[in-house]
Amino acid sequence: MMSGRTCSSGHVVQAQKLVDQLRVEAGMERIKISLTAADLVRFCQDHRRSDPLLTGISASSNPFKDKKTCRLL
Amino acid sequence: MRSPLTPEMATQEVQLNETLAHLKTESETLKTKLEEERAKLHDVELHQVAEKVEGLGQFVMKTRRTLKGHGNKVLCMDWCKDKRRIVSSSQEHAVTMPCTWVMACAYAPSGCAVACGGLDNKCSVYPLSLDKNENLAAKKKSVAMHTNYLSACSFTNSDMQILTSSGDGTCALWDVESGQLLQSFHGHAADVLCLDLAPSETGNTFVSGGCDKKANVWDMRSGQCIQSFETHESDINSVRYYPSGDAFASGSDDATCRLYDLRADREVAIYSKESIIFGVSSVDFSLSGRLLFGGYNDYTINVWDVLKGTRVSILFGHENRVSTLRVSPDGTAFCTGSWDHTLRIWA
């Protein structure tokens, strides 16, 4: 037998959890996109030379571009 | 027979309902405040900041290897850190065992073990051996136990801990040796489908994506959800951190991939085209973060310029859905697994 009282207190607990969670999220310090995006761009640029899929590497140095077969272990 | 409400019970019920109403108002106010705070920082778009960056030229990427060892749909794969081995799992039909779709698999950092699980609701660890006579199934160790299917698993920085996500709506952190639950993560309102650990330099967090269309960022030590993003219009099938750890990408059944900036706390790019109408199953970045690879349910792989938001290439080859995609640890290639029973290595 479920009394109306039990239903209500369950909802209250859930609602309190949601409010607590939202308070945590609202309290976060955020930074403008113009600044954070600049950092994303800078990271890409700093690492572009060491990104083989980006630069493409010569067939002789890419281990997958030779004609060896794969072994099922 | 229900006893009549006493005056005390009636008063309590009224008080609870008042508290509930009060909490609802407060949560609405907080949600509005969150939206306003996020909007204030939206002073520019990512592709605008990237305007001065050189465009990317033509990309020629082809299948370099096709691996045909599976008897059924390939569901998941992972690279070993030595870059020479991969583990993959599939929907094998079994006669003697109950249905055991293996939906998740991961290589241990040492390369000495693999973890996998699926419809058995568990994540088990298998030691690896090159000795074909060893019965490895007998050495399997059950580590994680969920109340619904295991959707994804990942070792943390060592072979000692495993992070799992499940159809039961939770994620969990386990000690491999003892099988003990170290931390659980509650917050998703439906099945959790994917997870990714932050690069080790950026601390103890991970991101998860689910059927509730949300991507949540978690603090591994406290179990707290520290950020939540809800801009996708359907299930999120895949999440992957940008290599710097300051952002992550997601792929969804809504046919888009999106980029979320963690410090600005918002979505900063959508990778989509009107012609792309099938869901994304799996995403991963190239080493520099400039390229985002997406495996799609229309059998293709789309390659996106992360900064400019444009597509740079579309790759064909698979004869059914691409279900899993991972760039190799050294970034020289990426591997895709498909419902066409094969794995392909692209470079």
Short mmCIF file of C-alpha atoms in Angstrom, two decimals:
data_model
loop_
_atom_site.label_atom_id
_atom_site.label_comp_id
_atom_site.label_asym_id
_atom_site.label_seq_id
_atom_site.Cartn_x
_atom_site.Cartn_y
_atom_site.Cartn_z
CA MET A 1 0.00 0.00 0.00
CA MET A 2 1.54 3.25 -1.14
CA SER A 3 0.43 6.26 0.83
CA GLY A 4 0.56 9.69 -0.78
CA ARG A 5 3.10 10.64 1.86
CA THR A 6 5.70 8.09 0.68
CA CYS A 7 5.37 9.28 -2.92
CA SER A 8 5.95 12.89 -1.92
CA SER A 9 9.11 12.35 0.17
CA GLY A 10 10.66 10.30 -2.67
CA HIS A 11 10.02 13.16 -5.08
CA VAL A 12 11.48 15.64 -2.63
CA VAL A 13 14.71 13.65 -2.31
CA GLN A 14 15.00 13.50 -6.10
CA ALA A 15 14.27 17.21 -6.49
CA GLN A 16 16.83 18.08 -3.82
CA LYS A 17 19.48 16.03 -5.67
CA LEU A 18 18.71 17.89 -8.89
CA VAL A 19 19.00 21.27 -7.17
CA ASP A 20 22.31 20.24 -5.53
CA GLN A 21 23.66 19.10 -8.91
CA LEU A 22 22.57 22.31 -10.63
CA ARG A 23 24.20 24.38 -7.87
CA VAL A 24 27.50 22.56 -8.49
CA GLU A 25 27.25 23.22 -12.21
CA ALA A 26 26.17 26.85 -11.80
CA GLY A 27 29.14 27.51 -9.52
CA MET A 28 31.66 26.63 -12.23
CA GLU A 29 34.08 29.27 -13.49
CA ARG A 30 33.73 29.59 -17.25
CA ILE A 31 35.96 31.20 -19.83
CA LYS A 32 34.99 33.04 -23.03
CA ILE A 33 35.04 31.05 -26.24
CA SER A 34 37.33 33.58 -27.92
CA LEU A 35 40.00 32.55 -25.42
CA THR A 36 39.35 28.82 -25.16
CA ALA A 37 38.95 28.40 -28.93
CA ALA A 38 42.30 30.15 -29.44
CA ASP A 39 43.85 27.47 -27.22
CA LEU A 40 42.26 24.66 -29.25
CA VAL A 41 43.64 26.22 -32.44
CA ARG A 42 47.08 26.67 -30.88
CA PHE A 43 47.19 23.02 -29.80
CA CYS A 44 46.41 21.85 -33.35
CA GLN A 45 49.05 24.12 -34.83
CA ASP A 46 51.70 23.14 -32.26
CA HIS A 47 51.18 19.44 -32.97
CA ARG A 48 50.47 19.43 -36.68
CA ARG A 49 53.92 18.27 -37.71
CA SER A 50 53.73 15.22 -35.47
CA ASP A 51 50.31 14.11 -36.75
CA PRO A 52 50.98 11.41 -39.39
CA LEU A 53 47.38 11.22 -40.60
CA LEU A 54 47.42 14.97 -41.13
CA THR A 55 50.76 15.30 -42.83
CA GLY A 56 50.68 11.99 -44.57
CA ILE A 57 53.90 10.02 -44.27
CA SER A 58 55.86 8.34 -47.00
CA ALA A 59 55.03 4.74 -47.82
CA SER A 60 58.46 3.60 -46.68
CA SER A 61 57.99 4.79 -43.11
CA ASN A 62 54.34 3.83 -42.56
CA PRO A 63 54.26 0.28 -41.22
CA PHE A 64 50.76 -0.27 -42.57
CA LYS A 65 51.58 0.74 -46.09
CA ASP A 66 53.85 -2.22 -46.78
CA LYS A 67 52.56 -5.55 -48.02
CA LYS A 68 52.85 -7.67 -44.84
CA THR A 69 49.85 -9.67 -43.71
CA CYS A 70 48.12 -9.64 -40.32
CA ARG A 71 48.10 -12.64 -37.98
CA LEU A 72 45.06 -13.70 -35.96
CA LEU A 73 46.40 -14.43 -32.47
CA MET B 1 -7.86 -0.94 4.14
CA ARG B 2 -6.25 2.45 4.23
CA SER B 3 -6.46 4.28 7.59
CA PRO B 4 -7.80 7.82 7.44
CA LEU B 5 -5.27 10.68 7.42
CA THR B 6 -4.67 12.15 10.83
CA PRO B 7 -4.33 15.92 11.10
CA GLU B 8 -0.53 15.44 11.60
CA MET B 9 -0.15 13.38 8.45
CA ALA B 10 -2.16 15.90 6.46
CA THR B 11 0.06 18.75 7.64
CA GLN B 12 3.22 16.78 6.75
CA GLU B 13 1.86 16.08 3.28
CA VAL B 14 1.17 19.77 2.72
CA GLN B 15 4.67 20.66 3.92
CA LEU B 16 6.29 18.11 1.61
CA ASN B 17 4.34 19.42 -1.35
CA GLU B 18 5.41 22.97 -0.50
CA THR B 19 9.06 21.89 -0.28
CA LEU B 20 8.71 20.12 -3.62
CA ALA B 21 7.24 23.19 -5.27
CA HIS B 22 10.00 25.34 -3.78
CA LEU B 23 12.71 22.99 -5.05
CA LYS B 24 11.16 22.92 -8.51
CA THR B 25 11.21 26.70 -8.69
CA GLU B 26 14.82 26.75 -7.54
CA SER B 27 15.90 24.19 -10.15
CA GLU B 28 14.17 26.19 -12.92
CA THR B 29 15.93 29.35 -11.74
CA LEU B 30 19.30 27.56 -11.68
CA LYS B 31 18.76 26.13 -15.17
CA THR B 32 17.96 29.58 -16.54
CA LYS B 33 21.00 31.01 -14.79
CA LEU B 34 23.20 28.28 -16.31
CA GLU B 35 21.93 29.07 -19.80
CA GLU B 36 22.56 32.77 -19.30
CA GLU B 37 26.08 32.20 -17.99
CA ARG B 38 26.92 29.95 -20.91
CA ALA B 39 25.42 32.39 -23.43
CA LYS B 40 27.54 35.28 -22.07
CA LEU B 41 30.71 33.48 -23.10
CA HIS B 42 29.49 32.82 -26.61
CA ASP B 43 31.32 35.81 -28.02
CA VAL B 44 32.62 34.07 -31.13
CA GLU B 45 32.42 30.80 -33.08
CA LEU B 46 35.31 28.31 -33.25
CA HIS B 47 35.50 28.49 -37.05
CA GLN B 48 35.83 32.28 -36.84
CA VAL B 49 38.80 31.98 -34.50
CA ALA B 50 40.20 29.44 -36.98
CA GLU B 51 39.76 31.67 -40.02
CA LYS B 52 43.47 32.43 -40.34
CA VAL B 53 44.45 28.76 -40.08
CA GLU B 54 45.56 27.14 -43.35
CA GLY B 55 42.94 25.01 -45.02
CA LEU B 56 43.59 21.33 -45.39
CA GLY B 57 44.46 19.91 -48.78
CA GLN B 58 43.14 16.77 -50.41
CA PHE B 59 43.24 13.69 -48.26
CA VAL B 60 44.04 10.34 -49.76
CA MET B 61 43.24 7.70 -47.22
CA LYS B 62 42.67 4.13 -48.24
CA THR B 63 42.11 0.76 -46.70
CA ARG B 64 45.56 -0.70 -46.16
CA ARG B 65 44.46 -3.94 -44.49
CA THR B 66 41.20 -5.83 -44.27
CA LEU B 67 40.97 -8.26 -41.37
CA LYS B 68 38.54 -11.12 -41.79
CA GLY B 69 38.60 -13.27 -38.67
CA HIS B 70 35.11 -12.71 -37.28
CA GLY B 71 32.10 -14.82 -38.07
CA ASN B 72 29.69 -12.02 -37.36
CA LYS B 73 29.20 -8.26 -36.87
CA VAL B 74 32.20 -6.53 -35.34
CA LEU B 75 31.00 -4.41 -32.43
CA CYS B 76 34.08 -3.07 -30.77
CA MET B 77 37.84 -2.79 -31.06
CA ASP B 78 40.81 -1.35 -29.22
CA TRP B 79 44.52 -0.89 -29.98
CA CYS B 80 47.34 -2.24 -27.87
CA LYS B 81 49.89 0.42 -26.87
CA ASP B 82 52.57 -1.43 -28.85
CA LYS B 83 50.52 -0.49 -31.93
CA ARG B 84 50.98 -3.89 -33.47
CA ARG B 85 47.99 -5.65 -31.98
CA ILE B 86 44.32 -4.95 -31.75
CA VAL B 87 41.55 -6.67 -29.87
CA SER B 88 38.07 -6.84 -31.37
CA SER B 89 34.77 -8.33 -30.36
CA SER B 90 31.72 -9.43 -32.19
CA GLN B 91 28.26 -10.85 -32.04
CA GLU B 92 29.22 -14.49 -32.29
CA HIS B 93 26.45 -17.03 -32.25
CA ALA B 94 27.09 -19.61 -29.54
CA VAL B 95 25.31 -22.93 -29.24
CA THR B 96 26.31 -23.96 -25.75
CA MET B 97 26.33 -20.61 -24.00
CA PRO B 98 23.47 -18.19 -23.54
CA CYS B 99 23.46 -15.17 -25.86
CA THR B 100 26.68 -13.32 -25.24
CA TRP B 101 27.00 -10.30 -27.49
CA VAL B 102 30.34 -8.83 -26.57
CA MET B 103 29.75 -5.14 -26.95
CA ALA B 104 32.80 -3.69 -25.31
CA CYS B 105 36.46 -4.52 -25.25
CA ALA B 106 39.63 -2.84 -24.14
CA TYR B 107 43.35 -3.55 -24.06
CA ALA B 108 45.18 -3.27 -20.74
CA PRO B 109 47.96 -0.65 -20.81
CA SER B 110 50.59 -3.35 -20.26
CA GLY B 111 49.30 -5.29 -23.27
CA CYS B 112 49.03 -8.37 -21.08
CA ALA B 113 45.28 -8.59 -20.76
CA VAL B 114 42.01 -7.60 -22.38
CA ALA B 115 38.71 -6.71 -20.79
CA CYS B 116 35.38 -7.35 -22.42
CA GLY B 117 31.71 -7.71 -21.71
CA GLY B 118 28.24 -7.12 -23.10
CA LEU B 119 24.87 -8.74 -22.68
CA ASP B 120 26.16 -10.82 -19.79
CA ASN B 121 26.07 -7.55 -17.75
CA LYS B 122 29.65 -8.19 -16.72
CA CYS B 123 33.11 -6.99 -17.58
CA SER B 124 35.68 -9.80 -17.45
CA VAL B 125 39.44 -9.63 -17.75
CA TYR B 126 41.34 -12.25 -19.76
CA PRO B 127 45.10 -12.63 -19.50
CA LEU B 128 46.81 -12.85 -22.89
CA SER B 129 49.23 -15.47 -23.98
CA LEU B 130 50.85 -16.38 -27.24
CA ASP B 131 50.77 -20.04 -26.21
CA LYS B 132 47.91 -21.47 -28.27
CA ASN B 133 47.60 -24.43 -25.90
CA GLU B 134 46.63 -22.33 -22.93
CA ASN B 135 42.93 -22.31 -22.15
CA LEU B 136 42.49 -18.61 -21.61
CA ALA B 137 38.73 -18.81 -21.08
CA ALA B 138 39.43 -20.73 -17.88
CA LYS B 139 41.62 -17.91 -16.57
CA LYS B 140 38.97 -15.27 -17.04
CA LYS B 141 38.26 -13.06 -14.07
CA SER B 142 34.86 -11.40 -13.60
CA VAL B 143 35.44 -7.86 -12.46
CA ALA B 144 32.37 -5.70 -12.98
CA MET B 145 28.74 -6.52 -12.41
CA HIS B 146 25.95 -4.28 -13.66
CA THR B 147 22.21 -4.83 -13.70
CA ASN B 148 22.01 -4.40 -17.46
CA TYR B 149 24.29 -4.77 -20.50
CA LEU B 150 27.85 -3.49 -20.47
CA SER B 151 28.19 -0.86 -23.20
CA ALA B 152 31.81 0.23 -22.79
CA CYS B 153 34.87 -0.42 -20.69
CA SER B 154 38.31 1.09 -20.32
CA PHE B 155 41.34 0.45 -18.14
CA THR B 156 42.45 3.56 -16.30
CA ASN B 157 46.17 4.38 -16.30
CA SER B 158 47.14 0.92 -15.09
CA ASP B 159 45.99 -2.68 -15.39
CA MET B 160 44.54 -2.35 -11.88
CA GLN B 161 41.31 -0.44 -12.43
CA ILE B 162 38.51 -0.59 -14.97
CA LEU B 163 35.86 1.97 -15.74
CA THR B 164 32.57 0.66 -17.15
CA SER B 165 29.33 2.07 -18.53
CA SER B 166 26.05 0.22 -18.68
CA GLY B 167 22.50 -0.01 -19.95
CA ASP B 168 21.54 0.27 -16.29
CA GLY B 169 22.19 4.02 -16.54
CA THR B 170 25.35 4.09 -14.44
CA CYS B 171 29.11 4.10 -14.82
CA ALA B 172 31.37 2.42 -12.32
CA LEU B 173 35.03 2.15 -11.33
CA TRP B 174 36.31 -1.30 -10.27
CA ASP B 175 39.41 -2.79 -8.73
CA VAL B 176 40.52 -5.60 -11.06
CA GLU B 177 42.23 -7.75 -8.43
CA SER B 178 39.39 -7.87 -5.91
CA GLY B 179 36.42 -7.08 -8.17
CA GLN B 180 35.45 -4.43 -5.65
CA LEU B 181 33.32 -1.47 -6.69
CA LEU B 182 35.40 1.64 -5.96
CA GLN B 183 33.01 4.34 -7.15
CA SER B 184 29.72 4.56 -8.95
CA PHE B 185 28.45 7.41 -11.11
CA HIS B 186 24.75 8.21 -11.13
CA GLY B 187 23.15 10.95 -13.18
CA HIS B 188 22.17 9.66 -16.57
CA ALA B 189 18.43 9.15 -16.98
CA ALA B 190 18.79 6.23 -19.40
CA ASP B 191 21.32 3.74 -20.82
CA VAL B 192 24.91 4.96 -20.86
CA LEU B 193 26.42 3.99 -24.21
CA CYS B 194 30.00 5.23 -24.17
CA LEU B 195 32.79 6.67 -22.11
CA ASP B 196 36.28 8.09 -22.51
CA LEU B 197 38.96 8.88 -19.95
CA ALA B 198 40.62 12.29 -19.94
CA PRO B 199 44.26 12.25 -21.09
CA SER B 200 46.29 11.49 -17.98
CA GLU B 201 47.87 14.94 -17.77
CA THR B 202 44.50 16.60 -17.24
CA GLY B 203 43.47 14.82 -14.09
CA ASN B 204 40.96 12.31 -12.94
CA THR B 205 37.90 12.88 -15.04
CA PHE B 206 36.00 11.03 -17.73
CA VAL B 207 33.10 11.78 -20.04
CA SER B 208 30.10 9.55 -20.72
CA GLY B 209 27.28 9.72 -23.28
CA GLY B 210 23.84 8.15 -23.18
CA CYS B 211 20.38 7.53 -24.52
CA ASP B 212 19.21 10.55 -22.51
CA LYS B 213 21.07 12.67 -25.14
CA LYS B 214 23.40 13.94 -22.43
CA ALA B 215 27.14 13.95 -22.21
CA ASN B 216 28.34 14.11 -18.60
CA VAL B 217 31.80 14.86 -17.27
CA TRP B 218 32.63 13.13 -13.97
CA ASP B 219 35.16 13.47 -11.18
CA MET B 220 36.47 9.92 -10.73
CA ARG B 221 37.36 10.33 -7.07
CA SER B 222 34.16 11.89 -5.77
CA GLY B 223 31.67 10.34 -8.16
CA GLN B 224 30.29 13.82 -8.81
CA CYS B 225 29.02 14.92 -12.19
CA ILE B 226 30.86 18.22 -12.72
CA GLN B 227 29.53 19.24 -16.15
CA SER B 228 26.61 18.19 -18.30
CA PHE B 229 25.81 18.93 -21.95
CA GLU B 230 22.47 18.35 -23.60
CA THR B 231 22.45 19.61 -27.19
CA HIS B 232 22.21 16.39 -29.20
CA GLU B 233 18.80 15.38 -30.48
CA SER B 234 19.23 11.67 -30.00
CA ASP B 235 21.34 8.94 -28.36
CA ILE B 236 25.03 9.70 -27.99
CA ASN B 237 26.91 6.62 -29.23
CA SER B 238 30.47 7.76 -28.84
CA VAL B 239 32.50 10.34 -26.90
CA ARG B 240 36.21 11.08 -27.25
CA TYR B 241 38.46 13.67 -25.62
CA TYR B 242 40.34 16.18 -27.73
CA PRO B 243 44.07 15.37 -27.26
CA SER B 244 44.69 18.41 -25.01
CA GLY B 245 41.90 17.32 -22.66
CA ASP B 246 40.19 20.73 -22.92
CA ALA B 247 37.35 19.53 -25.11
CA PHE B 248 35.61 16.39 -26.27
CA ALA B 249 33.72 15.24 -29.37
CA SER B 250 30.55 13.22 -29.51
CA GLY B 251 28.77 11.22 -32.22
CA SER B 252 25.03 10.66 -32.16
CA ASP B 253 22.05 8.97 -33.80
CA ASP B 254 21.01 12.52 -34.79
CA ALA B 255 23.63 12.22 -37.59
CA THR B 256 25.89 14.91 -36.14
CA CYS B 257 29.21 15.04 -34.36
CA ARG B 258 29.71 17.91 -31.93
CA LEU B 259 32.61 19.50 -30.11
CA TYR B 260 32.20 20.65 -26.51
CA ASP B 261 34.67 23.03 -24.94
CA LEU B 262 35.09 22.15 -21.25
CA ARG B 263 36.42 25.52 -20.10
CA ALA B 264 33.74 27.53 -21.88
CA ASP B 265 31.26 24.88 -20.72
CA ARG B 266 29.39 24.72 -24.04
CA GLU B 267 29.10 23.23 -27.48
CA VAL B 268 31.42 25.06 -29.88
CA ALA B 269 31.02 23.20 -33.17
CA ILE B 270 28.60 20.92 -35.01
CA TYR B 271 29.87 18.65 -37.78
CA SER B 272 26.95 17.87 -40.05
CA LYS B 273 25.65 18.04 -43.60
CA GLU B 274 22.12 17.86 -44.96
CA SER B 275 23.16 14.84 -47.01
CA ILE B 276 24.26 12.95 -43.90
CA ILE B 277 21.17 11.43 -42.35
CA PHE B 278 22.43 8.27 -40.71
CA GLY B 279 23.68 8.05 -37.15
CA VAL B 280 27.30 8.23 -36.07
CA SER B 281 28.45 5.17 -34.17
CA SER B 282 32.01 6.10 -33.31
CA VAL B 283 34.40 9.08 -33.33
CA ASP B 284 38.10 9.67 -32.77
CA PHE B 285 40.66 12.45 -33.26
CA SER B 286 43.95 12.42 -35.11
CA LEU B 287 46.98 13.11 -32.86
CA SER B 288 46.96 16.89 -33.25
CA GLY B 289 43.20 17.14 -32.84
CA ARG B 290 42.82 18.74 -36.27
CA LEU B 291 40.95 15.81 -37.81
CA LEU B 292 37.85 14.11 -36.45
CA PHE B 293 36.98 10.71 -37.90
CA GLY B 294 33.39 9.51 -37.68
CA GLY B 295 32.08 6.04 -38.48
CA TYR B 296 28.49 6.11 -39.70
CA ASN B 297 25.53 3.75 -40.03
CA ASP B 298 25.46 4.44 -43.79
CA TYR B 299 28.70 2.40 -44.08
CA THR B 300 30.93 5.45 -44.59
CA ILE B 301 33.60 7.32 -42.66
CA ASN B 302 33.48 11.10 -42.74
CA VAL B 303 36.63 13.05 -41.95
CA TRP B 304 36.08 16.54 -40.50
CA ASP B 305 38.30 19.58 -40.12
CA VAL B 306 37.74 20.15 -36.40
CA LEU B 307 38.66 23.86 -36.49
CA LYS B 308 36.86 24.95 -39.64
CA GLY B 309 33.83 22.70 -39.26
CA THR B 310 33.98 21.37 -42.81
CA ARG B 311 34.21 17.85 -44.13
CA VAL B 312 37.55 17.06 -45.76
CA SER B 313 36.93 13.54 -46.94
CA ILE B 314 34.42 10.72 -47.17
CA LEU B 315 35.73 7.15 -47.19
CA PHE B 316 34.02 4.11 -48.64
CA GLY B 317 34.84 0.45 -48.26
CA HIS B 318 32.71 -1.20 -45.65
CA GLU B 319 29.66 -3.12 -46.80
CA ASN B 320 27.60 -2.49 -43.70
CA ARG B 321 27.43 -0.15 -40.70
CA VAL B 322 30.69 1.07 -39.25
CA SER B 323 30.27 0.20 -35.58
CA THR B 324 33.62 1.15 -34.08
CA LEU B 325 36.56 3.41 -34.98
CA ARG B 326 39.88 4.08 -33.25
CA VAL B 327 43.04 5.91 -34.21
CA SER B 328 46.22 3.96 -33.44
CA PRO B 329 48.28 5.12 -30.41
CA ASP B 330 51.06 6.46 -32.67
CA GLY B 331 48.55 8.18 -34.95
CA THR B 332 49.75 6.57 -38.16
CA ALA B 333 46.47 4.85 -38.97
CA PHE B 334 42.95 4.25 -37.76
CA CYS B 335 40.96 1.05 -37.56
CA THR B 336 37.26 0.56 -38.21
CA GLY B 337 35.07 -2.40 -37.37
CA SER B 338 31.82 -3.12 -39.15
CA TRP B 339 28.68 -5.20 -39.28
CA ASP B 340 30.16 -6.57 -42.54
CA HIS B 341 32.28 -8.82 -40.27
CA THR B 342 35.55 -7.13 -41.12
CA LEU B 343 38.01 -4.70 -39.63
CA ARG B 344 39.82 -2.26 -41.87
CA ILE B 345 42.98 -0.31 -41.24
CA TRP B 346 43.15 3.06 -43.00
CA ALA B 347 46.10 5.34 -43.63
#
